[in-house]
Amino acid sequence: MESLRLGSILLGTNDPGRLRDWYVAAFAAVVAPSGFLDFGGINLLVDGRDDVARENVEPGRVILNFEVDDARAVTAHLDTMGVTWLVPLEERTDGLFATLLDPDGNYVQVIELNEEYLAAQDAARATAGGTLARSRAFSGFSVDDIPAAREFYGETLGLKVDEEHGMLHVRLAGDRSVLVYPKPGHEPATYTMLNFPVDDIEQAVAALAGRGVRFEMYDYVDPKGIYRDEGPPIAWFRDPAGNILSVLQE
């Protein structure tokens, strides 16, 4: 059998607007053009249905778990929203856990896993494969100006950027990152360094252009900078160091 992956989670409700707005406010979900809520690469669809009750009568059947870096800060934010706690934040063997109810009565857990649990998980993975098989590999590319790169990736593109030892970790969806490092005599590559799949390339190009991004006007692109002839529609642009990036419609 070919490898499979869980594509998304559907949450049925008779008041989708209320429930969708709550998850956006509670956990800062990114609303994709398709209507899905993107939680770090895991997609949740709040689906309006007329065959479900207003309140979930068996909330223990499906529980949404949100793994966070700071459970105390998240639960403090949820307190300002007046949420109902089924189990207030407490320390357990594997970390900090709390369980609350969403507006439909579904169970939602906030989890901050501790270092001991994460170390045990790493050790378990280590026994299942070789060094590279368990390594969380990431790619990287050079720039000639780290402050300019930090502003571009963090402010213009709106990505989370961490700086350490004079280098940048640009955080991507799906718990991935790319390393951006300074290099004397940097020369940009002639190929695309980083691709961003999007649901709607027209919307993505317009939004980025509105933030000051200039798209490459190659001979084979349309007036907006979008190539449409073969493969998925794609548009290319450069970072301040001249590295080529793209948005492409899946």
Coordinates of C-alpha atoms in Angstrom, one line a residue:
M1 CA 0.0 0.0 0.0
E2 CA 1.2 3.5 -0.8
S3 CA 1.9 5.7 2.2
L4 CA -1.0 7.8 3.3
R5 CA -1.5 10.9 5.3
L6 CA -4.4 12.5 7.1
G7 CA -5.3 15.4 4.9
S8 CA -7.6 17.4 7.2
I9 CA -10.1 17.2 10.0
L10 CA -13.8 18.2 9.6
L11 CA -15.7 19.6 12.6
G12 CA -19.5 19.6 12.0
T13 CA -21.6 22.3 13.5
N14 CA -25.0 24.1 12.9
D15 CA -23.3 27.5 13.5
P16 CA -20.1 27.5 11.4
G17 CA -19.5 31.2 11.7
R18 CA -19.6 31.2 15.4
L19 CA -17.3 28.2 15.7
R20 CA -14.8 29.3 13.0
D21 CA -14.5 32.7 14.6
W22 CA -13.9 31.2 18.0
Y23 CA -11.0 29.0 16.8
V24 CA -9.4 31.9 15.0
A25 CA -9.6 34.1 18.1
A26 CA -8.6 31.3 20.5
F27 CA -5.7 29.7 18.6
A28 CA -4.8 32.3 15.9
A29 CA -5.7 30.0 13.1
V30 CA -4.7 31.1 9.5
V31 CA -7.9 31.1 7.4
A32 CA -7.0 29.7 3.9
P33 CA -8.8 30.9 0.8
S34 CA -10.4 27.5 0.7
G35 CA -12.0 28.1 4.1
F36 CA -9.9 25.7 6.0
L37 CA -8.2 26.8 9.2
D38 CA -4.5 26.1 9.1
F39 CA -2.9 25.2 12.4
G40 CA 0.8 24.8 11.5
G41 CA 0.1 22.5 8.5
I42 CA -2.8 20.7 10.0
N43 CA -6.1 21.8 8.3
L44 CA -9.4 22.0 10.1
L45 CA -12.7 22.6 8.2
V46 CA -15.6 24.0 10.3
D47 CA -18.5 22.6 8.3
G48 CA -22.1 23.8 8.6
R49 CA -24.4 20.8 8.9
D50 CA -28.1 20.3 9.6
D51 CA -27.7 16.8 11.0
V52 CA -25.9 17.7 14.2
A53 CA -27.1 19.1 17.5
R54 CA -26.2 22.6 18.7
E55 CA -24.1 21.0 21.5
N56 CA -22.0 17.9 21.2
V57 CA -23.6 15.2 23.5
E58 CA -20.5 12.9 23.2
P59 CA -17.6 15.2 23.3
G60 CA -15.1 12.6 24.4
R61 CA -15.3 10.8 21.0
V62 CA -13.1 13.4 19.2
I63 CA -10.7 15.7 21.1
L64 CA -8.6 18.4 19.4
N65 CA -5.1 18.6 20.9
F66 CA -3.1 21.9 20.5
E67 CA 0.6 21.5 21.3
V68 CA 2.0 24.8 22.4
D69 CA 5.3 26.2 23.6
D70 CA 3.8 28.2 26.5
A71 CA 0.6 26.6 28.0
R72 CA 0.3 29.2 30.7
A73 CA 0.2 32.1 28.2
V74 CA -2.3 30.3 26.0
T75 CA -4.6 29.4 28.9
A76 CA -4.4 33.0 30.2
H77 CA -5.5 34.2 26.7
L78 CA -8.3 31.7 26.7
D79 CA -9.4 33.0 30.2
T80 CA -9.9 36.4 28.7
M81 CA -12.4 34.8 26.3
G82 CA -14.4 33.4 29.2
V83 CA -13.9 29.7 28.1
T84 CA -15.3 26.9 30.2
W85 CA -12.5 24.7 31.6
L86 CA -13.3 21.0 32.0
V87 CA -9.8 20.4 33.5
P88 CA -7.8 23.5 34.5
L89 CA -4.1 23.6 33.6
E90 CA -2.3 21.0 35.6
E91 CA 1.1 19.3 35.5
R92 CA 1.3 15.7 34.6
T93 CA 4.1 13.2 33.9
D94 CA 4.5 14.3 30.3
G95 CA 4.0 18.1 30.8
L96 CA 1.2 20.7 31.2
F97 CA -2.3 19.8 30.2
A98 CA -5.7 21.6 30.2
T99 CA -9.0 20.7 28.7
L100 CA -11.7 23.2 27.8
L101 CA -15.0 23.3 25.8
D102 CA -15.4 25.1 22.5
P103 CA -18.8 26.8 21.8
D104 CA -20.3 23.5 20.6
G105 CA -19.1 21.6 23.7
N106 CA -16.3 19.8 21.9
Y107 CA -13.3 18.9 24.0
V108 CA -10.1 20.9 23.3
Q109 CA -6.8 20.2 25.0
V110 CA -3.9 22.6 25.4
I111 CA -0.7 20.6 25.8
E112 CA 2.9 21.7 26.6
L113 CA 5.1 18.6 26.5
N114 CA 8.1 18.7 28.8
E115 CA 11.8 18.1 27.9
E116 CA 11.7 14.6 29.4
Y117 CA 8.9 13.5 27.1
L118 CA 10.5 15.0 24.1
A119 CA 13.8 13.4 24.9
A120 CA 12.1 10.0 25.2
Q121 CA 10.4 10.5 21.9
D122 CA 13.8 11.3 20.2
A123 CA 15.3 8.2 21.8
A124 CA 12.5 6.1 20.5
R125 CA 13.0 7.4 17.0
A126 CA 16.7 6.8 17.3
T127 CA 16.1 3.1 17.8
A128 CA 13.9 2.9 14.7
G129 CA 16.4 4.1 12.2
G130 CA 19.9 5.3 11.4
T131 CA 21.3 8.7 12.2
L132 CA 20.1 10.4 9.1
A133 CA 16.7 8.7 9.2
R134 CA 16.0 10.3 12.6
S135 CA 17.6 13.6 11.8
R136 CA 15.2 16.5 11.3
A137 CA 16.9 17.8 8.2
F138 CA 16.5 21.4 6.9
S139 CA 17.7 23.3 3.9
G140 CA 19.5 26.6 3.8
F141 CA 20.8 29.4 1.6
S142 CA 23.0 32.4 1.9
V143 CA 22.3 36.2 1.8
D144 CA 24.6 39.2 1.9
D145 CA 22.6 41.2 4.5
I146 CA 21.0 39.5 7.5
P147 CA 19.0 42.5 8.8
A148 CA 17.5 43.1 5.3
A149 CA 16.7 39.4 5.1
R150 CA 15.1 39.4 8.6
E151 CA 12.9 42.4 7.6
F152 CA 11.9 40.8 4.3
Y153 CA 11.0 37.3 5.6
G154 CA 9.6 38.5 8.8
E155 CA 7.8 41.7 7.9
T156 CA 7.2 41.6 4.1
L157 CA 6.4 37.9 3.9
G158 CA 4.9 37.6 7.4
L159 CA 6.9 34.5 8.4
K160 CA 8.2 33.8 11.9
V161 CA 11.9 34.4 12.0
D162 CA 14.3 33.5 14.8
E163 CA 17.9 34.9 14.9
E164 CA 20.7 33.0 16.5
H165 CA 24.5 33.2 16.1
G166 CA 24.1 35.8 13.3
M167 CA 21.9 33.4 11.2
L168 CA 18.1 33.2 10.7
H169 CA 15.7 30.3 11.1
V170 CA 12.7 31.1 8.9
R171 CA 9.8 29.0 10.2
L172 CA 7.6 27.4 7.6
A173 CA 4.2 25.6 7.9
G174 CA 4.3 21.9 9.0
D175 CA 7.0 22.4 11.7
R176 CA 9.7 23.1 9.1
S177 CA 12.3 25.8 8.7
V178 CA 15.0 27.0 6.4
L179 CA 18.3 28.4 7.5
V180 CA 19.4 31.8 6.1
Y181 CA 23.1 32.5 6.8
P182 CA 25.5 35.4 5.8
K183 CA 28.1 34.7 3.2
P184 CA 30.9 37.1 2.1
G185 CA 30.8 37.4 -1.7
H186 CA 27.3 36.0 -1.8
E187 CA 25.9 35.4 -5.3
P188 CA 22.3 34.4 -5.8
A189 CA 21.5 31.1 -7.4
T190 CA 19.9 31.0 -10.8
Y191 CA 17.3 28.5 -9.7
T192 CA 14.3 28.8 -7.2
M193 CA 15.5 28.5 -3.6
L194 CA 12.1 28.3 -1.9
N195 CA 8.6 27.6 -3.2
F196 CA 5.4 28.5 -1.4
P197 CA 2.3 26.5 -2.4
V198 CA -0.9 28.6 -2.2
D199 CA -4.6 27.9 -2.8
D200 CA -5.2 31.0 -5.0
I201 CA -2.2 32.4 -6.9
E202 CA -4.1 35.5 -8.0
Q203 CA -4.8 36.4 -4.4
A204 CA -1.3 35.6 -3.3
V205 CA 0.4 37.7 -6.0
A206 CA -1.9 40.6 -5.3
A207 CA -1.3 40.4 -1.5
L208 CA 2.5 40.2 -1.9
A209 CA 2.5 43.0 -4.5
G210 CA 0.6 45.1 -2.0
R211 CA 3.4 44.5 0.5
G212 CA 6.0 45.8 -2.0
V213 CA 7.1 42.5 -3.5
R214 CA 8.2 42.9 -7.2
F215 CA 7.6 39.8 -9.4
E216 CA 10.0 38.8 -12.1
M217 CA 8.6 39.7 -15.5
Y218 CA 10.1 37.0 -17.6
D219 CA 9.1 36.8 -21.3
Y220 CA 6.9 33.8 -20.7
V221 CA 4.7 35.3 -17.8
D222 CA 1.5 37.3 -18.0
P223 CA 1.3 41.0 -17.0
K224 CA 0.9 40.0 -13.4
G225 CA 4.1 37.9 -13.5
I226 CA 2.3 34.5 -13.5
Y227 CA 3.4 31.6 -15.7
R228 CA 0.4 29.6 -16.8
D229 CA 1.5 27.4 -19.7
E230 CA 2.8 24.1 -18.3
G231 CA 2.4 22.7 -14.8
P232 CA 0.9 24.6 -11.9
P233 CA 0.5 28.4 -12.2
I234 CA 3.6 30.0 -10.7
A235 CA 5.1 33.5 -10.1
W236 CA 8.7 34.2 -9.1
F237 CA 10.1 37.0 -7.0
R238 CA 13.4 37.7 -5.2
D239 CA 14.5 38.4 -1.7
P240 CA 16.8 41.4 -1.0
A241 CA 19.9 39.2 -1.6
G242 CA 18.6 38.2 -5.1
N243 CA 17.6 34.7 -4.2
I244 CA 14.6 33.5 -6.3
L245 CA 11.4 32.5 -4.5
S246 CA 8.0 31.5 -5.9
V247 CA 4.4 31.1 -5.1
L248 CA 2.6 28.4 -7.0
Q249 CA -1.0 27.2 -7.1
E250 CA -1.4 23.6 -6.1

